[in-house]
Amino acid sequence: PPPTNASSHPTRRHPVPVKPQVRQVLKETASSFGHTFALVFGLRAGVAVLIRLVRAIAAGPKRFQFQQLINEFRSIRGEAAQLGVTVGGLSGGFHFFRTMFDRFNPFGEDRKEANSFGAALIASLSFIFFPKSSSRTVSLYLFARVAQCVYNALKKRGYWHFFGSNWAYGDALLFTVSSAEIMYAYVMRPDAIPNSYYKFIQRTGPIAEPVLQAVRLRNRGQPMDLTAVTNYVTSVNPLASVSLSATPSIIPCSVLHPHNASCTKNFFQVTIDVMRKIFPLYSSLTFVPLIALRWRGIFCSLLLLLLLFFFSSSSS
């Protein structure tokens, strides 16, 4: 056989990864910031304007004025811009610093997780632009999400296993317990939840404030304000005969729903009334993100989007 020529069989080389240029990274960062800012600004302003539109239509078509929508947009545009800058800066800053860390490897080779963590840590400084009025709410929300991520990460690596964490519908059980905790705070500790959220539950709920106060006092072993409760019952149902003591063992149904003597009928009536109040609100919260996030294919799958919109609003 002829002699083998080493030069005729070149060694196979692995392709060297091409590191992105700084100009290209800056261009992608600006694009990410602009896209996210426009999306978040449109979502926040669109939801506020649409909720105002739904409320105006519900109040009566004769009372509707287009100037109300303009005033709502003017009042919300500052907050929407701050929110857009915050989320846009978080998205663009994370992309920029992660790409730079991957390029220069400040934490060592093949440390993708460290690069992502460092980029996210620096990009989170964009929260200085977040509206201060909502800082408490977003802090509680982010704390819960961070705790959830840490728990899931440690559980995946086998550090611990809590009883019931492997149940098929454990998330539904956790949601139920969390909702019960909120309702307990609504009845017994209204100071533990934001005042706006408490008023929202009170407006949509079937129990009036004098009755809630009576329930709080009785559960704490204190006598209730009999005058306030009597005035409320007679204002709702003037024909009702109120014969109560200041220390009843339980709040009777004649006080909880004086306008309706039947508990079963009151249950269905309250369910229908609450859904009538809540459905326009959740429809607005579902409709605007659905249009903003899927606007390119809205005409291609219009029927599917309408079904998804109705299902999501009904589920909420």
Coordinates of C-alpha atoms in Angstrom, one line a residue:
P1 CA 0.0 0.0 0.0
P2 CA 1.2 3.5 -0.6
P3 CA 2.5 5.4 2.3
T4 CA 0.1 7.5 4.2
N5 CA 0.6 11.2 3.9
A6 CA -0.2 12.9 7.2
S7 CA -0.9 16.1 5.4
S8 CA -3.7 14.6 3.3
H9 CA -5.7 13.8 6.5
P10 CA -5.9 17.1 8.3
T11 CA -7.0 16.9 11.9
R12 CA -10.7 17.8 12.6
R13 CA -11.0 21.0 14.5
H14 CA -14.0 22.1 16.6
P15 CA -15.5 25.3 15.5
V16 CA -14.4 28.2 17.6
P17 CA -17.5 30.1 19.0
V18 CA -17.8 33.5 17.6
K19 CA -18.1 36.1 20.3
P20 CA -20.7 38.8 19.6
Q21 CA -19.4 42.3 18.9
V22 CA -20.2 45.1 21.4
R23 CA -22.1 47.1 18.7
Q24 CA -24.3 44.1 18.0
V25 CA -25.0 43.6 21.7
L26 CA -25.9 47.2 22.1
K27 CA -28.2 47.0 19.2
E28 CA -29.9 43.9 20.6
T29 CA -30.2 45.5 24.0
A30 CA -31.8 48.6 22.6
S31 CA -34.3 46.5 20.6
S32 CA -35.1 44.4 23.7
F33 CA -35.7 47.5 25.8
G34 CA -37.8 49.2 23.2
H35 CA -40.0 46.2 22.5
T36 CA -40.5 45.5 26.2
F37 CA -41.2 49.1 27.1
A38 CA -43.8 49.4 24.3
L39 CA -45.5 46.2 25.3
V40 CA -45.6 46.9 29.0
F41 CA -46.7 50.5 28.5
G42 CA -49.5 49.4 26.1
L43 CA -50.6 46.7 28.5
R44 CA -50.8 48.9 31.5
A45 CA -52.4 51.9 29.8
G46 CA -54.7 49.6 27.7
V47 CA -56.0 47.7 30.7
A48 CA -56.7 51.0 32.6
V49 CA -58.5 52.6 29.7
L50 CA -60.5 49.4 28.9
I51 CA -61.6 49.0 32.6
R52 CA -62.7 52.7 32.6
L53 CA -64.6 52.0 29.4
V54 CA -66.4 48.9 30.9
R55 CA -67.3 50.9 34.0
A56 CA -68.7 53.8 31.9
I57 CA -70.8 51.5 29.8
A58 CA -72.0 49.6 32.8
A59 CA -73.1 52.9 34.4
G60 CA -75.2 53.8 31.4
P61 CA -74.5 54.6 27.7
K62 CA -76.0 58.1 28.3
R63 CA -73.3 58.9 30.9
F64 CA -70.4 57.8 28.7
Q65 CA -68.1 60.5 27.5
F66 CA -65.0 60.0 25.4
Q67 CA -63.2 62.6 27.5
Q68 CA -63.3 60.1 30.4
L69 CA -61.0 57.7 28.5
I70 CA -58.6 60.5 27.6
N71 CA -58.5 61.6 31.2
E72 CA -57.9 58.1 32.3
F73 CA -55.0 57.7 29.9
R74 CA -53.5 61.0 31.0
S75 CA -53.7 59.9 34.7
I76 CA -52.1 56.5 34.0
R77 CA -49.5 57.3 31.4
G78 CA -46.8 58.4 34.0
E79 CA -47.2 55.2 36.0
A80 CA -47.3 53.1 32.7
A81 CA -44.1 54.8 31.5
Q82 CA -42.3 54.1 34.8
L83 CA -43.4 50.5 34.7
G84 CA -42.3 50.2 31.0
V85 CA -38.8 51.7 31.9
T86 CA -38.5 49.2 34.8
V87 CA -39.4 46.1 32.9
G88 CA -37.7 47.2 29.8
G89 CA -34.5 48.0 31.7
L90 CA -34.7 44.6 33.4
S91 CA -35.0 42.8 30.0
G92 CA -32.5 44.9 28.1
G93 CA -30.0 45.1 31.0
F94 CA -30.2 41.3 31.6
H95 CA -29.5 40.6 27.9
F96 CA -26.6 43.1 27.8
F97 CA -24.8 41.9 30.9
R98 CA -25.3 38.3 30.3
T99 CA -23.9 38.6 26.8
M100 CA -20.9 40.6 28.2
F101 CA -20.3 38.0 30.9
D102 CA -20.4 35.2 28.4
R103 CA -17.9 37.1 26.3
F104 CA -15.3 38.0 29.0
N105 CA -16.1 35.2 31.5
P106 CA -15.5 37.1 34.8
F107 CA -16.7 34.1 36.8
G108 CA -14.6 31.6 34.9
E109 CA -15.2 29.3 32.0
D110 CA -18.5 27.4 31.6
R111 CA -20.2 29.3 34.4
K112 CA -23.5 30.1 32.7
E113 CA -25.5 30.0 35.8
A114 CA -23.2 32.5 37.6
N115 CA -23.3 34.8 34.5
S116 CA -27.1 34.8 34.5
F117 CA -27.3 35.4 38.2
G118 CA -24.8 38.3 38.0
A119 CA -26.6 39.8 35.0
A120 CA -30.0 39.6 36.7
L121 CA -28.6 41.1 39.9
I122 CA -27.3 44.2 38.0
A123 CA -30.3 44.5 35.8
S124 CA -32.6 44.5 38.8
L125 CA -31.3 48.0 39.6
S126 CA -33.9 49.2 37.0
F127 CA -36.5 48.9 39.8
I128 CA -35.4 52.3 41.1
F129 CA -37.7 53.6 38.3
F130 CA -40.7 51.5 39.6
P131 CA -43.7 53.5 40.9
K132 CA -43.3 54.0 44.7
S133 CA -47.0 53.6 45.2
S134 CA -46.8 49.9 44.1
S135 CA -43.4 49.0 45.6
R136 CA -44.9 47.2 48.6
T137 CA -47.1 45.1 46.3
V138 CA -44.4 44.1 43.9
S139 CA -42.0 43.4 46.8
L140 CA -44.4 40.9 48.3
Y141 CA -45.1 39.4 44.9
L142 CA -41.4 39.0 44.1
F143 CA -40.6 37.6 47.5
A144 CA -43.1 34.9 47.0
R145 CA -41.8 34.1 43.5
V146 CA -38.2 34.0 44.7
A147 CA -39.1 31.7 47.6
Q148 CA -41.0 29.5 45.2
C149 CA -38.0 29.3 42.8
V150 CA -35.6 28.6 45.6
Y151 CA -37.9 25.9 47.0
N152 CA -38.3 24.2 43.5
A153 CA -34.6 24.4 42.8
L154 CA -33.6 22.8 46.1
K155 CA -36.3 20.2 45.9
K156 CA -35.2 19.2 42.3
R157 CA -31.7 18.7 43.7
G158 CA -33.0 16.5 46.5
Y159 CA -32.2 18.7 49.4
W160 CA -35.6 18.2 51.1
H161 CA -39.0 16.7 50.6
F162 CA -42.1 18.1 52.4
F163 CA -45.2 16.1 53.1
G164 CA -47.6 16.4 50.2
S165 CA -45.2 18.2 47.9
N166 CA -45.5 15.3 45.4
W167 CA -49.3 15.3 45.3
A168 CA -50.9 15.6 41.9
Y169 CA -53.0 18.6 42.8
G170 CA -51.0 20.0 45.6
D171 CA -50.9 23.4 43.8
A172 CA -54.7 23.6 43.9
L173 CA -54.7 22.8 47.6
L174 CA -52.1 25.5 48.2
F175 CA -54.2 28.0 46.3
T176 CA -57.2 27.1 48.4
V177 CA -55.4 27.5 51.6
S178 CA -53.9 30.9 50.4
S179 CA -57.4 32.1 49.4
A180 CA -58.8 31.1 52.8
E181 CA -56.0 33.0 54.5
I182 CA -56.9 36.1 52.5
M183 CA -60.6 35.8 53.4
Y184 CA -59.7 35.4 57.0
A185 CA -57.7 38.6 56.9
Y186 CA -60.7 40.2 55.1
V187 CA -63.0 39.3 57.9
M188 CA -60.9 39.4 61.0
R189 CA -57.7 41.4 60.2
P190 CA -58.5 44.0 57.5
D191 CA -55.4 46.0 58.5
A192 CA -53.3 43.1 57.2
I193 CA -54.2 43.7 53.6
P194 CA -54.0 46.8 51.5
N195 CA -57.0 49.1 51.9
S196 CA -57.7 49.2 48.2
Y197 CA -57.8 45.4 48.1
Y198 CA -60.1 45.3 51.1
K199 CA -62.5 47.8 49.5
F200 CA -62.5 45.7 46.3
I201 CA -63.5 42.6 48.2
Q202 CA -66.1 44.5 50.1
R203 CA -67.7 46.0 47.0
T204 CA -67.9 42.7 45.3
G205 CA -68.8 40.7 48.4
P206 CA -72.3 40.2 49.8
I207 CA -71.5 41.2 53.5
A208 CA -71.8 44.8 54.5
E209 CA -69.3 46.6 56.7
P210 CA -71.6 46.8 59.8
V211 CA -72.1 43.1 59.7
L212 CA -68.4 42.4 59.2
Q213 CA -67.6 44.6 62.3
A214 CA -70.2 42.7 64.3
V215 CA -68.6 39.4 63.3
R216 CA -65.2 40.6 64.3
L217 CA -66.4 41.7 67.7
R218 CA -68.3 38.5 68.4
N219 CA -65.4 36.3 67.4
R220 CA -63.3 38.2 69.8
G221 CA -65.8 37.8 72.6
Q222 CA -66.9 41.4 72.6
P223 CA -70.5 42.7 72.4
M224 CA -71.4 44.0 68.9
D225 CA -72.8 47.5 68.1
L226 CA -76.5 46.6 68.2
T227 CA -77.6 50.1 67.0
A228 CA -75.4 49.9 63.9
V229 CA -76.6 46.4 63.0
T230 CA -80.2 47.3 63.5
N231 CA -79.9 50.4 61.4
Y232 CA -78.3 48.4 58.6
V233 CA -81.0 45.7 58.6
T234 CA -83.9 48.2 58.6
S235 CA -82.2 50.2 55.8
V236 CA -82.0 47.1 53.6
N237 CA -85.4 45.7 54.6
P238 CA -87.7 48.1 56.4
L239 CA -90.3 45.3 57.0
A240 CA -87.7 43.2 58.9
S241 CA -88.3 42.7 62.6
V242 CA -85.0 42.9 64.5
S243 CA -84.8 41.2 67.8
L244 CA -81.2 40.7 68.8
S245 CA -79.0 40.9 71.8
A246 CA -75.6 42.5 71.9
T247 CA -73.9 39.1 72.6
P248 CA -75.5 36.5 70.3
S249 CA -73.8 33.1 70.0
I250 CA -73.9 33.4 66.2
I251 CA -74.8 36.1 63.7
P252 CA -78.2 35.0 62.3
C253 CA -79.1 34.9 58.6
S254 CA -81.6 37.7 59.0
V255 CA -78.6 40.0 59.6
L256 CA -76.2 38.4 57.0
H257 CA -78.8 38.8 54.2
P258 CA -81.8 40.7 55.4
H259 CA -83.0 41.3 51.9
N260 CA -83.5 37.6 51.2
A261 CA -85.1 35.2 53.7
S262 CA -83.9 32.1 51.8
C263 CA -80.3 31.1 52.2
T264 CA -80.4 29.0 49.0
K265 CA -81.9 31.7 47.0
N266 CA -79.4 34.2 48.4
F267 CA -76.5 31.9 47.5
F268 CA -77.5 31.8 43.8
Q269 CA -78.3 35.5 43.7
V270 CA -74.9 36.4 45.2
T271 CA -73.1 34.2 42.8
I272 CA -74.8 35.7 39.8
D273 CA -74.3 39.3 41.1
V274 CA -70.6 38.7 41.9
M275 CA -69.9 37.2 38.5
R276 CA -71.7 40.1 36.8
K277 CA -69.4 42.5 38.7
I278 CA -66.2 40.6 38.2
F279 CA -66.5 39.3 34.6
P280 CA -66.1 42.7 33.0
L281 CA -63.0 43.4 35.1
Y282 CA -61.3 40.1 34.3
S283 CA -62.4 40.3 30.7
S284 CA -60.4 43.6 30.5
L285 CA -57.4 42.0 32.2
T286 CA -57.5 39.1 29.7
F287 CA -58.4 40.9 26.5
V288 CA -55.6 43.5 26.4
P289 CA -52.7 41.0 27.0
L290 CA -54.3 38.6 24.6
I291 CA -54.4 41.2 21.8
A292 CA -51.0 42.7 22.6
L293 CA -49.1 39.4 22.8
R294 CA -50.8 37.7 19.8
W295 CA -51.8 40.5 17.6
R296 CA -49.9 39.1 14.6
G297 CA -52.0 36.0 14.4
I298 CA -55.3 37.5 15.6
F299 CA -56.9 37.3 12.1
C300 CA -55.5 33.9 11.4
S301 CA -57.1 32.2 14.5
L302 CA -59.8 34.7 15.5
L303 CA -62.2 32.0 16.7
L304 CA -59.5 30.2 18.7
L305 CA -58.5 33.5 20.4
L306 CA -62.1 34.3 21.2
L307 CA -62.6 30.9 22.8
L308 CA -59.4 31.3 24.8
F309 CA -60.5 34.8 25.9
F310 CA -63.8 33.5 27.1
F311 CA -62.3 30.5 28.9
S312 CA -59.6 32.5 30.6
S313 CA -62.0 35.2 31.7
S314 CA -64.5 32.6 33.0
S315 CA -61.7 30.7 34.8
S316 CA -60.5 33.9 36.5

